[in-house]
Tab-separated table of C-alpha atoms in Angstrom:
chain	number	residue	atom	x	y	z
A	506	MET	CA	-1.950	19.420	3.537
A	507	ALA	CA	-5.419	21.756	3.313
A	508	TYR	CA	-8.501	19.686	2.934
A	509	SER	CA	-11.226	21.317	0.909
A	510	ASP	CA	-14.354	22.576	2.547
A	511	LYS	CA	-16.612	19.897	1.378
A	512	VAL	CA	-14.039	17.462	2.896
A	513	LEU	CA	-14.036	19.151	6.280
A	514	ASP	CA	-17.637	19.414	6.172
A	515	HIS	CA	-18.136	15.692	5.561
A	516	TYR	CA	-14.996	15.095	8.044
A	517	THR	CA	-16.575	16.903	11.005
A	518	HIS	CA	-20.404	16.062	10.310
A	519	PRO	CA	-20.020	12.674	8.667
A	520	ARG	CA	-23.397	11.602	7.184
A	521	ASN	CA	-25.000	8.056	7.946
A	522	VAL	CA	-22.315	6.728	10.309
A	523	GLY	CA	-23.495	3.554	11.840
A	524	GLN	CA	-24.316	0.035	10.967
A	525	MET	CA	-27.033	-2.155	9.995
A	526	ASP	CA	-28.163	-5.738	10.630
A	527	LYS	CA	-25.584	-7.714	8.602
A	528	GLY	CA	-27.848	-10.713	8.653
A	529	SER	CA	-30.818	-9.102	7.176
A	530	ALA	CA	-31.601	-10.025	3.432
A	531	GLU	CA	-32.276	-6.560	2.576
A	532	VAL	CA	-28.750	-5.280	3.644
A	533	GLY	CA	-25.638	-5.567	1.473
A	534	THR	CA	-22.411	-4.997	3.510
A	535	GLY	CA	-19.218	-4.038	1.635
A	536	LEU	CA	-15.828	-4.064	3.516
A	537	VAL	CA	-13.126	-3.174	1.782
A	538	GLY	CA	-9.416	-1.929	2.466
A	539	ALA	CA	-6.777	0.238	1.073
A	540	PRO	CA	-3.687	-1.621	2.274
A	541	GLU	CA	-1.039	1.308	1.079
A	542	CYS	CA	-2.400	3.586	3.418
A	543	GLY	CA	-3.971	1.103	6.177
A	544	ASP	CA	-7.712	2.515	5.670
A	545	VAL	CA	-10.477	0.317	5.836
A	546	MET	CA	-14.180	1.140	5.096
A	547	ARG	CA	-17.329	-0.499	5.809
A	548	LEU	CA	-20.556	0.562	3.683
A	549	GLN	CA	-23.962	-1.069	4.007
A	550	ILE	CA	-26.847	-0.233	1.887
A	551	LYS	CA	-30.754	-1.383	2.560
A	552	VAL	CA	-32.479	-2.071	-0.522
A	553	ASN	CA	-36.343	-2.230	-1.181
A	554	PRO	CA	-36.945	-5.939	-2.352
A	555	GLU	CA	-39.591	-4.419	-4.795
A	556	THR	CA	-38.222	-1.478	-6.125
A	557	GLN	CA	-34.500	-2.211	-5.642
A	558	VAL	CA	-34.259	1.246	-4.637
A	559	ILE	CA	-31.457	1.785	-1.991
A	560	GLU	CA	-33.464	3.321	1.097
A	561	ASP	CA	-30.882	3.829	3.592
A	562	ALA	CA	-26.826	3.746	3.622
A	563	LYS	CA	-24.566	3.627	6.743
A	564	PHE	CA	-20.739	3.578	6.643
A	565	LYS	CA	-17.841	3.206	9.288
A	566	THR	CA	-14.314	4.252	8.084
A	567	PHE	CA	-11.134	4.034	9.838
A	568	GLY	CA	-8.660	6.139	7.945
A	569	CYS	CA	-7.626	9.857	6.839
A	570	GLY	CA	-10.300	12.911	6.496
A	571	SER	CA	-10.719	12.234	2.847
A	572	ALA	CA	-11.525	8.382	3.250
A	573	ILE	CA	-14.225	9.465	5.632
A	574	ALA	CA	-15.382	12.310	3.477
A	575	SER	CA	-15.587	9.887	0.742
A	576	SER	CA	-17.486	7.351	2.233
A	577	SER	CA	-19.907	9.626	3.846
A	578	LEU	CA	-20.480	11.351	0.442
A	579	ALA	CA	-20.906	7.603	-1.289
A	580	THR	CA	-23.763	6.854	1.526
A	581	GLU	CA	-25.468	10.271	0.519
A	582	TRP	CA	-25.293	9.666	-3.115
A	583	VAL	CA	-26.448	5.888	-3.077
A	584	LYS	CA	-29.466	6.762	-1.283
A	585	GLY	CA	-32.648	7.024	-3.502
A	586	LYS	CA	-30.898	5.550	-6.306
A	587	THR	CA	-31.578	1.734	-7.828
A	588	VAL	CA	-28.727	-0.740	-7.295
A	589	GLU	CA	-27.780	-0.340	-11.025
A	590	GLU	CA	-27.741	3.197	-10.848
A	591	ALA	CA	-25.661	3.196	-7.679
A	592	MET	CA	-23.203	0.798	-9.689
A	593	GLN	CA	-22.489	3.744	-11.985
A	594	ILE	CA	-21.005	5.892	-9.321
A	595	LYS	CA	-17.424	6.459	-10.392
A	596	ASN	CA	-14.585	7.400	-8.156
A	597	THR	CA	-13.817	10.284	-10.264
A	598	ASP	CA	-17.278	11.848	-9.425
A	599	ILE	CA	-16.215	11.667	-5.798
A	600	VAL	CA	-12.970	13.075	-6.568
A	601	LYS	CA	-14.723	16.205	-8.509
A	602	GLU	CA	-17.111	16.743	-5.781
A	603	LEU	CA	-14.530	16.836	-2.840
A	604	SER	CA	-11.737	18.355	-4.868
A	605	LEU	CA	-9.621	15.634	-3.777
A	606	PRO	CA	-5.959	16.132	-4.396
A	607	PRO	CA	-4.036	13.456	-6.498
A	608	VAL	CA	-2.374	11.780	-3.418
A	609	LYS	CA	-5.883	11.229	-1.914
A	610	ILE	CA	-7.438	9.535	-4.869
A	611	HIS	CA	-7.248	6.150	-3.495
A	612	CYS	CA	-9.776	7.226	-0.893
A	613	SER	CA	-12.358	7.586	-3.703
A	614	VAL	CA	-11.460	4.511	-5.085
A	615	LEU	CA	-12.116	3.061	-1.877
A	616	ALA	CA	-15.421	4.526	-1.835
A	617	GLU	CA	-16.327	3.149	-4.929
A	618	ASP	CA	-15.205	-0.302	-4.042
A	619	ALA	CA	-17.364	-0.190	-0.975
A	620	ILE	CA	-20.228	0.604	-3.078
A	621	ARG	CA	-19.819	-2.114	-5.521
A	622	ALA	CA	-18.909	-4.491	-2.496
A	623	ALA	CA	-21.879	-3.769	-0.908
A	624	ILE	CA	-24.428	-4.090	-4.059
A	625	GLY	CA	-22.556	-7.342	-4.520
A	626	ASP	CA	-23.234	-9.075	-1.143
A	627	TRP	CA	-26.594	-7.756	-1.488
A	628	LYS	CA	-27.033	-9.363	-5.107
A	629	LYS	CA	-25.600	-12.511	-3.769
A	630	LYS	CA	-27.810	-12.653	-0.961
A	631	ASN	CA	-30.872	-12.215	-3.395
A	632	GLY	CA	-29.873	-14.439	-6.030
A	633	VAL	CA	-29.637	-11.634	-8.253
A	634	GLN	CA	-27.415	-12.373	-11.546
A	635	GLU	CA	-24.756	-9.858	-12.524
A	636	SER	CA	-26.096	-8.784	-15.751
A	637	SER	CA	-29.631	-9.735	-15.740
A	638	ALA	CA	-31.029	-6.689	-13.631
A	639	ALA	CA	-31.830	-4.616	-16.630
A	640	PRO	CA	-35.315	-5.129	-16.768
A	641	MET	CA	-35.844	-4.868	-13.197
A	642	VAL	CA	-34.148	-1.290	-13.490
A	643	ALA	CA	-37.083	-0.226	-15.689
A	644	THR	CA	-39.533	-1.178	-13.169
A	645	ALA	CA	-38.074	0.906	-10.518
A	646	HIS	CA	-38.821	4.278	-12.151
B	1404	MET	CA	16.153	-7.186	-14.756
B	1405	THR	CA	18.583	-9.675	-13.912
B	1406	GLN	CA	17.828	-11.620	-17.011
B	1407	ILE	CA	18.594	-8.382	-19.175
B	1408	LEU	CA	22.027	-8.226	-17.259
B	1409	ALA	CA	22.614	-11.552	-17.942
B	1410	GLN	CA	21.970	-11.317	-21.561
B	1411	SER	CA	23.697	-8.089	-22.388
B	1412	ALA	CA	27.098	-7.697	-23.806
B	1413	MET	CA	30.074	-7.010	-21.680
B	1414	ALA	CA	30.737	-3.069	-21.651
B	1415	GLU	CA	34.542	-2.098	-22.474
B	1416	CYS	CA	36.306	0.326	-20.017
B	1417	TRP	CA	36.891	3.656	-22.077
B	1418	ALA	CA	40.506	3.714	-20.367
B	1419	CYS	CA	42.071	0.361	-20.473
B	1420	ASP	CA	39.863	-1.733	-22.743
B	1421	THR	CA	39.031	-4.346	-19.943
B	1422	GLN	CA	35.312	-6.075	-20.518
B	1423	ASN	CA	33.319	-5.538	-17.626
B	1424	ASP	CA	29.987	-6.558	-16.554
B	1425	PRO	CA	27.555	-3.954	-17.880
B	1426	ALA	CA	26.179	-3.481	-14.365
B	1427	ALA	CA	29.485	-2.597	-13.210
B	1428	TYR	CA	30.246	1.230	-12.562
B	1429	LEU	CA	33.846	0.974	-11.761
B	1430	CYS	CA	36.404	-0.904	-13.969
B	1431	ALA	CA	37.112	-4.241	-12.497
B	1432	ALA	CA	40.995	-3.745	-13.883
B	1433	CYS	CA	41.754	0.091	-13.517
B	1434	GLY	CA	38.930	1.412	-11.186
B	1435	LYS	CA	37.772	4.034	-13.562
B	1436	LEU	CA	34.470	5.341	-13.524
B	1437	LEU	CA	32.421	3.779	-16.153
B	1438	PRO	CA	29.075	4.689	-18.070
B	1439	SER	CA	26.744	1.977	-16.650
B	1440	ASP	CA	23.143	1.939	-17.701
B	1441	SER	CA	22.152	-0.315	-15.131
B	1442	THR	CA	19.807	1.325	-12.312
B	1443	ASP	CA	19.444	-2.052	-10.260
B	1444	TYR	CA	20.169	-1.117	-6.424
B	1445	PHE	CA	21.301	-4.414	-5.676
B	1446	ALA	CA	23.823	-4.639	-8.684
B	1447	LEU	CA	25.062	-1.098	-7.718
B	1448	PHE	CA	26.493	-3.043	-4.498
B	1449	GLY	CA	27.609	-6.051	-6.392
B	1450	LEU	CA	24.770	-8.088	-4.837
B	1451	THR	CA	22.269	-10.486	-6.343
B	1452	HIS	CA	18.826	-10.170	-5.430
B	1453	ARG	CA	19.049	-11.995	-2.133
B	1454	LEU	CA	16.684	-10.324	0.616
B	1455	THR	CA	19.036	-11.410	3.410
B	1456	LEU	CA	21.762	-9.198	3.725
B	1457	ASP	CA	24.587	-7.966	6.110
B	1458	VAL	CA	23.643	-4.352	7.023
B	1459	ALA	CA	26.851	-3.549	8.471
B	1460	ALA	CA	28.787	-4.867	5.453
B	1461	LEU	CA	26.199	-2.963	3.180
B	1462	GLU	CA	27.152	0.242	4.974
B	1463	LYS	CA	30.586	-0.311	4.520
B	1464	GLN	CA	30.395	-0.842	1.163
B	1465	PHE	CA	28.239	2.415	0.865
B	1466	TYR	CA	30.981	4.447	2.105
B	1467	ARG	CA	33.712	3.038	0.096
B	1468	LEU	CA	31.729	3.376	-3.006
B	1469	SER	CA	30.532	6.875	-2.065
B	1470	ARG	CA	34.166	7.912	-1.762
B	1471	LYS	CA	35.052	6.461	-5.498
B	1472	LEU	CA	31.963	7.979	-7.072
B	1473	HIS	CA	32.046	11.266	-5.064
B	1474	PRO	CA	31.465	14.235	-7.887
B	1475	ASP	CA	34.023	16.108	-6.141
B	1476	LEU	CA	36.692	13.554	-7.376
B	1477	TYR	CA	35.524	14.529	-10.811
B	1478	THR	CA	35.381	18.475	-10.978
B	1479	ARG	CA	38.301	18.446	-13.504
B	1480	ALA	CA	37.075	15.381	-15.311
B	1481	SER	CA	35.260	15.689	-18.644
B	1482	LYS	CA	31.667	16.730	-18.861
B	1483	GLU	CA	30.478	12.898	-19.527
B	1484	LYS	CA	32.377	11.687	-16.567
B	1485	ARG	CA	30.924	14.742	-14.113
B	1486	GLN	CA	27.810	13.507	-15.251
B	1487	TRP	CA	28.243	9.871	-14.540
B	1488	SER	CA	29.514	10.456	-11.248
B	1489	LEU	CA	26.526	12.591	-10.189
B	1490	GLU	CA	23.989	10.137	-11.586
B	1491	LYS	CA	25.860	7.232	-9.898
B	1492	SER	CA	26.071	9.220	-6.517
B	1493	ALA	CA	22.442	9.981	-6.513
B	1494	LEU	CA	21.612	6.129	-7.406
B	1495	LEU	CA	23.914	5.061	-4.635
B	1496	ASN	CA	22.344	7.096	-2.180
B	1497	ASP	CA	18.778	5.949	-2.983
B	1498	ALA	CA	20.023	2.297	-3.273
B	1499	TYR	CA	21.544	2.538	0.107
B	1500	ARG	CA	18.634	4.265	1.771
B	1501	ALA	CA	16.219	1.366	0.366
B	1502	LEU	CA	18.440	-1.691	0.943
B	1503	ARG	CA	19.367	-1.016	4.375
B	1504	ASP	CA	15.414	-0.633	5.555
B	1505	PRO	CA	13.977	-4.317	5.736
B	1506	ILE	CA	10.485	-2.982	4.245
B	1507	ALA	CA	11.916	-0.666	1.771
B	1508	ARG	CA	14.191	-3.474	0.673
B	1509	THR	CA	11.270	-6.073	0.250
B	1510	GLU	CA	9.186	-3.392	-1.494
B	1511	TYR	CA	11.949	-2.555	-3.940
B	1512	LEU	CA	12.498	-6.263	-4.692
B	1513	LEU	CA	9.056	-6.687	-5.200
B	1514	GLU	CA	8.824	-3.614	-7.693
B	1515	THR	CA	11.897	-5.394	-9.493
B	1516	GLU	CA	9.629	-8.176	-9.739
B	1517	GLY	CA	6.901	-5.952	-11.378
B	1518	ILE	CA	4.652	-5.792	-8.121
B	1519	ARG	CA	4.041	-2.135	-6.904
B	1520	LEU	CA	2.267	-2.210	-3.954
B	1521	GLU	CA	0.605	1.220	-3.945
B	1522	GLU	CA	-1.077	0.489	-7.431
B	1523	GLN	CA	-2.515	-2.995	-6.666
B	1524	SER	CA	-5.868	-1.693	-5.210
B	1525	ARG	CA	-6.325	0.830	-8.330
B	1526	ASP	CA	-5.306	-2.150	-10.723
B	1527	ALA	CA	-8.025	-4.338	-8.860
B	1528	THR	CA	-10.753	-1.392	-9.117
B	1529	ASP	CA	-10.071	-0.940	-12.792
B	1530	ALA	CA	-10.404	-4.573	-13.477
B	1531	ALA	CA	-13.514	-4.710	-11.403
B	1532	ARG	CA	-15.105	-1.811	-13.370
B	1533	ALA	CA	-14.476	-3.210	-16.605
B	1534	THR	CA	-16.115	-6.117	-16.050
B	1535	GLY	CA	-19.017	-4.861	-13.770
B	1536	THR	CA	-18.044	-7.554	-11.030
B	1537	ASP	CA	-16.986	-6.855	-7.620
B	1538	LYS	CA	-13.397	-5.699	-6.913
B	1539	GLN	CA	-11.181	-8.623	-6.026
B	1540	GLN	CA	-9.863	-7.360	-2.703
B	1541	VAL	CA	-6.210	-7.219	-2.372
B	1542	ILE	CA	-6.476	-8.010	1.392
B	1543	PRO	CA	-8.064	-11.443	2.068
B	1544	PRO	CA	-11.618	-10.634	3.753
B	1545	ASP	CA	-10.929	-12.567	6.844
B	1546	MET	CA	-7.947	-10.165	7.727
B	1547	LEU	CA	-10.218	-6.945	6.470
B	1548	GLU	CA	-12.812	-8.517	9.272
B	1549	GLU	CA	-10.221	-8.799	11.935
B	1550	VAL	CA	-8.624	-5.278	11.144
B	1551	PHE	CA	-12.012	-3.540	11.284
B	1552	GLU	CA	-12.827	-5.378	14.369
B	1553	LEU	CA	-9.289	-4.313	15.979
B	1554	ASN	CA	-9.921	-0.777	14.883
B	1555	MET	CA	-13.441	-0.978	16.417
B	1556	GLN	CA	-12.295	-2.035	19.864
B	1557	LEU	CA	-9.678	0.310	19.780
B	1558	GLU	CA	-12.059	3.125	18.965
B	1559	GLU	CA	-14.021	1.874	21.513
B	1560	VAL	CA	-11.293	2.125	24.189
B	1561	ARG	CA	-10.083	5.455	22.845
B	1562	MET	CA	-13.488	7.109	23.512
B	1563	ALA	CA	-13.938	5.820	26.735
B	1564	ALA	CA	-10.366	6.709	27.743
B	1565	ALA	CA	-10.785	10.132	26.247
B	1566	SER	CA	-14.010	10.943	28.102
B	1567	ASN	CA	-12.693	9.434	31.298
B	1568	SER	CA	-8.951	9.689	31.202
B	1569	GLN	CA	-8.529	9.283	35.042
B	1570	ASP	CA	-9.947	5.858	34.696
B	1571	PRO	CA	-6.979	3.386	35.604
B	1572	GLU	CA	-8.795	0.552	33.835
B	1573	LEU	CA	-9.558	2.002	30.681
B	1574	MET	CA	-5.814	3.209	30.328
B	1575	ALA	CA	-4.477	-0.210	31.316
B	1576	ASN	CA	-6.738	-1.554	28.432
B	1577	LEU	CA	-5.044	0.909	26.016
B	1578	GLU	CA	-1.802	-0.520	27.351
B	1579	VAL	CA	-2.664	-3.986	26.968
B	1580	ALA	CA	-3.638	-3.051	23.317
B	1581	GLU	CA	-0.437	-1.418	22.514
B	1582	LYS	CA	1.519	-4.037	23.839
B	1583	ASN	CA	-0.582	-6.692	21.505
B	1584	PHE	CA	-0.136	-4.414	18.499
B	1585	THR	CA	3.574	-3.943	18.903
B	1586	ALA	CA	3.918	-7.700	19.387
B	1587	GLN	CA	2.115	-8.329	16.066
B	1588	MET	CA	4.521	-5.892	14.395
B	1589	GLU	CA	7.699	-7.802	15.885
B	1590	ALA	CA	6.079	-11.130	14.669
B	1591	LEU	CA	5.583	-9.618	11.472
B	1592	GLN	CA	9.248	-8.944	11.315
B	1593	GLN	CA	10.196	-12.411	11.860
B	1594	GLN	CA	7.830	-13.839	9.441
B	1595	LEU	CA	9.220	-11.544	6.945
B	1596	GLU	CA	12.793	-12.681	7.510
B	1597	SER	CA	11.591	-16.434	7.059
B	1598	LEU	CA	10.164	-15.236	3.659
B	1599	TRP	CA	13.360	-13.635	2.845
B	1600	ALA	CA	14.757	-17.023	3.423
B	1601	ALA	CA	12.357	-18.652	1.141
B	1602	TRP	CA	12.977	-16.215	-1.538
B	1603	ASP	CA	16.809	-16.613	-1.292
B	1604	ARG	CA	16.757	-20.419	-1.537
B	1605	ALA	CA	14.185	-20.183	-4.502
B	1606	LEU	CA	16.487	-17.650	-6.317
B	1607	ALA	CA	19.413	-19.968	-5.788
B	1608	ASP	CA	17.734	-22.928	-7.066
B	1609	ASN	CA	15.961	-20.942	-9.683
B	1610	ASP	CA	12.825	-22.373	-8.742
B	1611	ALA	CA	9.985	-20.106	-10.270
B	1612	ALA	CA	7.114	-21.698	-8.399
B	1613	THR	CA	8.761	-21.132	-4.954
B	1614	LYS	CA	9.527	-17.451	-6.177
B	1615	ASP	CA	6.307	-16.578	-6.672
B	1616	ALA	CA	4.880	-18.171	-3.882
B	1617	ALA	CA	7.423	-16.252	-1.615
B	1618	LYS	CA	6.665	-12.803	-3.590
B	1619	GLN	CA	2.757	-13.278	-2.886
B	1620	ALA	CA	3.350	-14.170	0.730
B	1621	MET	CA	5.501	-11.004	0.961
B	1622	VAL	CA	2.903	-8.782	-0.663
B	1623	ALA	CA	0.402	-10.329	1.687
B	1624	LEU	CA	2.544	-9.410	4.798
B	1625	LEU	CA	3.441	-6.062	3.866
B	1626	ASN	CA	-0.320	-5.340	3.333
B	1627	ARG	CA	-1.222	-6.616	6.887
B	1628	ARG	CA	1.698	-4.565	8.298
B	1629	SER	CA	0.749	-1.370	7.069
B	1630	TYR	CA	-2.674	-1.878	8.937
B	1631	ILE	CA	-1.208	-3.121	12.142
B	1632	ARG	CA	1.234	0.012	12.155
B	1633	ASN	CA	-1.666	2.323	12.024
B	1634	LEU	CA	-3.088	0.595	14.824
B	1635	VAL	CA	0.023	1.059	16.747
B	1636	ARG	CA	0.351	4.373	15.775
B	1637	ASP	CA	-3.388	5.142	17.017
B	1638	VAL	CA	-3.082	3.474	20.227
B	1639	ARG	CA	0.150	5.265	21.064
B	1640	GLN	CA	-1.377	8.576	20.173
B	1641	ALA	CA	-4.318	7.615	22.253
B	1642	LEU	CA	-1.863	6.913	25.268
B	1643	GLY	CA	-0.298	10.446	24.500
B	1644	LYS	CA	3.037	8.695	23.481
B	1645	SER	CA	3.443	10.040	20.301
């Protein structure tokens, strides 16, 4: 199967590979897996406690080229966004950007899951309620 | 599926008027080809949904049925019967391929129970998005941690071995990893067989709670298996064995 140029670019030059301190209160870690293909993906975000802006993101993915590209793109996209903005990223945005074929859509799903899981972990650590974050988003702009 | 079969009326043979099970594809009395709507793989072989099965007997039955259903036998039959023969032969081939393989058989059974493994992630993502919450991971977190960790270790050894493939110690580490993953695959196979036995017993007793427990355990096992399978594949590749 032929990968799109964008997938190849992310695959051969993945952005933001690595890890951050899982124990830090500012870091949210999402570890997700797609059992149907045996992929596993870890995505971490570092959130500014004042502004709720995601200042850094790292990932490590074991899986196919599309899974690596999807998570690489996800880290690029979440950086500079507030956590609430990042929650709006949909797998279909990733599919579009990377021109993923139907059989690789689950890779983008995994990346979306990873973002949500990382944000969820950060929220849990910092005692942020799931739905009460709206006023805080306003202060972030 | 089985319920529908049990409730349906009997099907009459077009040739000899004998009342047959609606899942039957050959008349019990005259052996003529019947128009059956049933697509159940197990029923095609005259089997219940038991997971423990004799593969040698399955093969024998496959060849026996193939000979009876083969489209070559119906070249001069009516258009309808040619169509039945074609459909049944294709179904029989699919059924045999699925049932003879332990994993495909288990996946098929789960599918008849409404569980599609390849859709579990997407369904969970949709649910999470709809409620704005975290996705309920289909893999338990500790298993994901373990799989991630195993992948990390394997990558470390692979990278070290790739940059220094002459180092016997590094290659030995890879060999150990391969043995370990292969042993895990074998252990999973055994666990799967005991889950089959649990399912078969629950099926015989018509015990819904035990059936559900067995199904969930089989889903978890197959999910874990796909991770271990990838690890086996990767370690073999690193060793130049595949």
